[in-house]
Amino acid sequence: MSVTIKSPREIELMRESCRILGEVYEQLVTYVKPGMSTKDIDIEGERLIRSYGCVPNFLNYEGYPASICVSVNDEVVHGIPRKDHIIKEGDIVSLDAGLIYKGYHSDAARTVAVGKISPEAQKLIDVTRQAFFEGIKYAKAGNHLYDISNAIDDYVTPFGYGIVRDLVGHGIGTSLHEEPQIPNFRQKRKGILLQPGMTLAIEPMINMGTWEVCWDDDDWTVVTADGSLSAHYENTILITEGEPEILTLGTMK
Ligand code: MF3
Ligand code: CO
């Protein structure tokens, strides 16, 4: 299937799906506390999503066994929640979650500091978040898709961080993953022309060390190859005639 342009009715449904996800996040990020397990976060995230009458879209996606991805420290993404994985003060925890509202998907990610963290870890979180905002400066009708990828790379690379290459952002709508794929690193081509009505999940994943990643024995959890910390920040956005609309922001930054 090719890149979809959402109708005004579909845009309303995407907005509502994403608005609810933004509200879920506002509650979930404050729930994260030292001493709880990554499974506790999954249970609360699923409860919140269902409390809005929505369905977690990650659950059973290609066999993924939970509703929320909870990735701690050197875990990049797709961390499977576990009762025996206890988070502690100083950890950084990447949450990735999405939901389905009336058939329309939303997707967003945040990296949360557990208690007091090192200044280096905070800088990684801040740069990863800012990378998203640098990228979407170019998310405008008439620009090309890889303008976004190149802007993210240009911003992140001077920090000496590694930009994950094995996983990318994506279109989103009646499926969690639609075309196009959206790399967070420099591209040689221009990519597709951006058009109003496209909904995209833009999600830089940034490592403090090498960009290279490995897969855990569970076949899901992605970890940095060198054991360095990793951060993730993602929102679902809408391309308009003017500035992009960030649909999953809630009232938080
Ligand atoms: N948020 C992830 C993404 O952007 C999806 C997680 S995959 C799942 O692609 F299996 F956990 F659902
Ligand atoms: Co995504």
XYZ file of C-alpha atoms and ligand atoms in Angstrom:
266
model
C 0.000 0.000 0.000
C 1.234 3.489 -0.796
C 1.252 6.621 1.358
C -2.303 7.545 2.394
C -3.804 11.032 2.448
C -6.415 11.259 5.196
C -9.817 12.806 4.486
C -11.172 15.526 6.816
C -13.229 12.856 8.611
C -10.192 10.614 9.040
C -8.136 13.561 10.298
C -10.724 14.140 13.033
C -10.472 10.477 14.075
C -6.647 10.655 14.052
C -6.773 13.817 16.158
C -9.005 12.133 18.737
C -6.923 8.926 18.843
C -3.790 11.001 19.369
C -5.399 13.390 21.865
C -6.333 10.409 24.039
C -2.786 9.010 23.759
C -1.411 12.394 24.866
C -3.651 12.238 27.950
C -2.563 8.658 28.675
C 1.067 9.803 28.591
C 0.491 12.702 30.948
C -0.662 10.177 33.529
C 1.785 7.381 32.695
C 4.989 9.443 32.894
C 4.164 10.602 36.435
C 3.335 7.003 37.438
C 6.936 5.829 36.860
C 8.721 5.528 40.223
C 11.812 3.754 41.572
C 11.034 0.272 42.932
C 8.304 -0.611 40.450
C 8.707 -3.250 37.767
C 8.526 -2.591 34.049
C 5.446 -4.868 34.110
C 3.734 -2.479 36.588
C 4.140 0.289 33.972
C 2.631 -1.930 31.271
C -0.356 -2.824 33.472
C -1.040 0.839 34.282
C -0.566 1.903 30.650
C -3.011 -0.722 29.422
C -5.504 0.237 32.134
C -5.305 3.902 31.114
C -5.778 3.125 27.401
C -8.784 0.904 28.091
C -10.270 3.502 30.475
C -10.874 5.659 27.361
C -12.579 2.742 25.602
C -9.543 2.314 23.338
C -7.417 -0.720 22.517
C -3.601 -0.936 22.876
C -2.296 -1.395 19.334
C 1.038 -2.965 20.329
C -0.581 -5.913 22.134
C -0.088 -9.016 19.954
C 1.365 -6.886 17.125
C 3.484 -9.446 15.279
C 3.319 -11.412 18.533
C 4.482 -8.600 20.842
C 3.321 -9.795 24.279
C 2.438 -6.497 26.049
C 0.667 -3.137 25.592
C 3.565 -0.795 26.331
C 7.245 -1.050 25.368
C 9.398 -0.259 28.412
C 13.107 0.062 27.582
C 15.560 0.845 30.393
C 19.020 2.473 30.043
C 20.873 0.648 27.237
C 17.617 -0.805 25.922
C 16.702 1.226 22.833
C 13.120 0.183 22.063
C 10.669 -2.741 22.261
C 11.643 -3.661 25.843
C 9.226 -6.373 26.981
C 7.806 -5.515 30.431
C 8.818 -8.017 33.141
C 7.822 -8.474 36.777
C 11.478 -9.086 37.692
C 12.806 -5.956 35.965
C 12.781 -3.361 38.733
C 13.586 0.237 37.867
C 15.743 2.278 40.214
C 16.735 5.864 40.897
C 19.097 7.097 38.164
C 17.608 4.933 35.397
C 16.239 6.351 32.172
C 13.097 4.601 30.985
C 11.820 4.845 27.420
C 8.080 4.330 27.144
C 6.529 3.614 23.753
C 2.771 3.266 23.470
C -0.077 3.528 21.031
C -3.794 2.933 20.821
C -6.691 2.427 18.429
C -9.722 4.737 18.502
C -12.561 3.903 16.063
C -10.063 2.091 13.844
C -7.425 4.870 13.864
C -3.969 4.382 15.364
C -1.800 6.735 17.382
C 1.833 6.190 18.443
C 4.198 8.150 20.712
C 7.282 7.638 22.890
C 8.960 9.461 25.777
C 12.135 8.809 27.773
C 11.532 9.441 31.474
C 14.146 10.128 34.180
C 13.726 8.010 37.327
C 14.549 10.291 40.261
C 17.882 12.058 39.952
C 19.848 11.100 36.830
C 23.321 12.089 35.592
C 23.701 15.342 33.615
C 24.968 13.248 30.681
C 21.811 11.139 30.669
C 19.621 14.264 30.882
C 21.459 15.806 27.946
C 20.844 12.671 25.863
C 17.113 12.848 26.673
C 16.973 16.567 25.847
C 18.859 16.238 22.555
C 16.664 13.312 21.477
C 13.513 15.321 22.162
C 14.897 18.392 20.400
C 15.872 16.204 17.413
C 12.161 15.580 16.834
C 11.432 19.324 16.910
C 14.343 20.081 14.557
C 13.028 17.434 12.159
C 9.462 18.667 12.057
C 10.554 22.191 11.186
C 10.693 20.669 7.694
C 7.429 18.702 7.959
C 5.547 20.994 5.603
C 3.644 20.519 2.370
C 6.014 21.106 -0.556
C 9.101 19.857 1.292
C 10.424 16.340 0.805
C 10.332 13.565 3.371
C 14.080 13.272 3.765
C 14.388 16.983 4.610
C 13.117 15.767 8.009
C 15.699 12.942 8.183
C 18.560 15.256 7.219
C 17.554 17.924 9.771
C 17.541 15.332 12.567
C 20.978 14.053 11.534
C 22.432 17.576 11.212
C 21.248 18.435 14.723
C 22.261 15.207 16.505
C 25.583 14.286 14.889
C 27.635 17.224 16.319
C 26.871 15.907 19.835
C 28.831 12.745 18.982
C 25.804 10.538 19.578
C 24.876 7.499 17.493
C 21.635 7.680 15.503
C 19.930 4.289 15.362
C 19.669 3.123 11.749
C 17.960 -0.250 12.058
C 14.632 1.253 13.156
C 12.811 4.219 11.632
C 9.633 6.313 11.836
C 6.603 5.575 9.691
C 3.271 6.601 8.279
C 0.291 5.784 10.501
C -3.497 5.604 10.113
C -5.773 2.586 9.918
C -2.579 0.563 10.504
C 0.170 1.202 13.049
C 2.773 1.080 10.307
C 2.014 2.587 6.923
C 4.307 3.867 4.213
C 6.589 5.775 4.130
C 9.487 4.722 6.334
C 11.141 7.773 7.932
C 14.859 7.373 8.720
C 16.446 9.629 11.337
C 19.751 9.868 9.455
C 20.968 11.550 6.287
C 19.612 10.267 2.988
C 21.081 10.538 -0.478
C 17.681 10.954 -2.156
C 14.942 13.518 -1.493
C 12.115 11.177 -0.594
C 8.438 11.698 -1.351
C 6.817 15.100 -1.565
C 4.988 15.929 1.676
C 1.278 16.645 1.240
C -1.494 17.900 3.529
C -3.395 15.009 5.117
C -0.370 12.745 5.645
C -0.057 11.462 9.216
C 3.444 10.451 10.251
C 5.092 9.006 13.372
C 8.494 10.654 13.697
C 10.692 8.970 16.272
C 14.401 9.628 16.739
C 16.198 6.874 18.706
C 19.585 8.170 19.848
C 22.460 6.337 21.566
C 25.146 7.965 23.683
C 27.748 5.771 21.960
C 27.688 3.791 18.731
C 24.596 3.726 16.492
C 24.854 -0.043 16.306
C 22.242 -2.148 18.077
C 21.663 -5.832 18.898
C 18.580 -7.911 19.633
C 18.163 -9.657 23.002
C 17.431 -13.361 23.297
C 13.722 -12.497 23.679
C 13.934 -11.431 19.989
C 12.219 -8.102 20.715
C 14.287 -5.960 23.064
C 16.736 -3.836 21.065
C 19.893 -2.883 23.011
C 22.877 -0.693 22.162
C 25.833 -2.753 20.892
C 28.248 -0.978 23.269
C 26.003 -0.886 26.354
C 25.662 2.913 26.210
C 22.419 4.685 27.180
C 19.697 5.274 24.612
C 16.735 7.673 24.421
C 13.574 7.791 22.287
C 11.048 10.533 21.517
C 8.080 10.142 19.188
C 4.901 11.923 18.218
C 2.270 11.360 15.577
C 1.994 14.485 13.428
C -0.284 15.798 10.661
C 1.058 17.541 7.556
C -1.051 20.641 6.800
C -0.867 23.541 4.357
C 1.189 25.386 6.981
C 2.896 24.285 10.203
C 2.617 20.594 11.147
C 0.175 19.687 13.904
C 1.695 17.555 16.673
C -1.232 15.333 17.577
C 0.074 13.357 20.585
C 1.577 16.140 22.640
C -1.164 16.450 25.254
C -0.527 19.556 27.302
C 3.048 18.504 28.080
C 6.237 19.254 26.261
N 6.059 2.283 18.505
C 6.693 1.263 17.756
C 6.919 1.805 16.400
O 6.920 2.949 16.234
C 5.906 0.032 17.652
C 6.246 -0.949 18.658
S 6.282 -2.485 17.962
C 5.367 -3.392 18.987
O 7.099 1.120 15.464
F 5.445 -4.582 18.602
F 5.771 -3.243 20.206
F 4.135 -3.019 18.875
Co 6.344 4.386 15.972
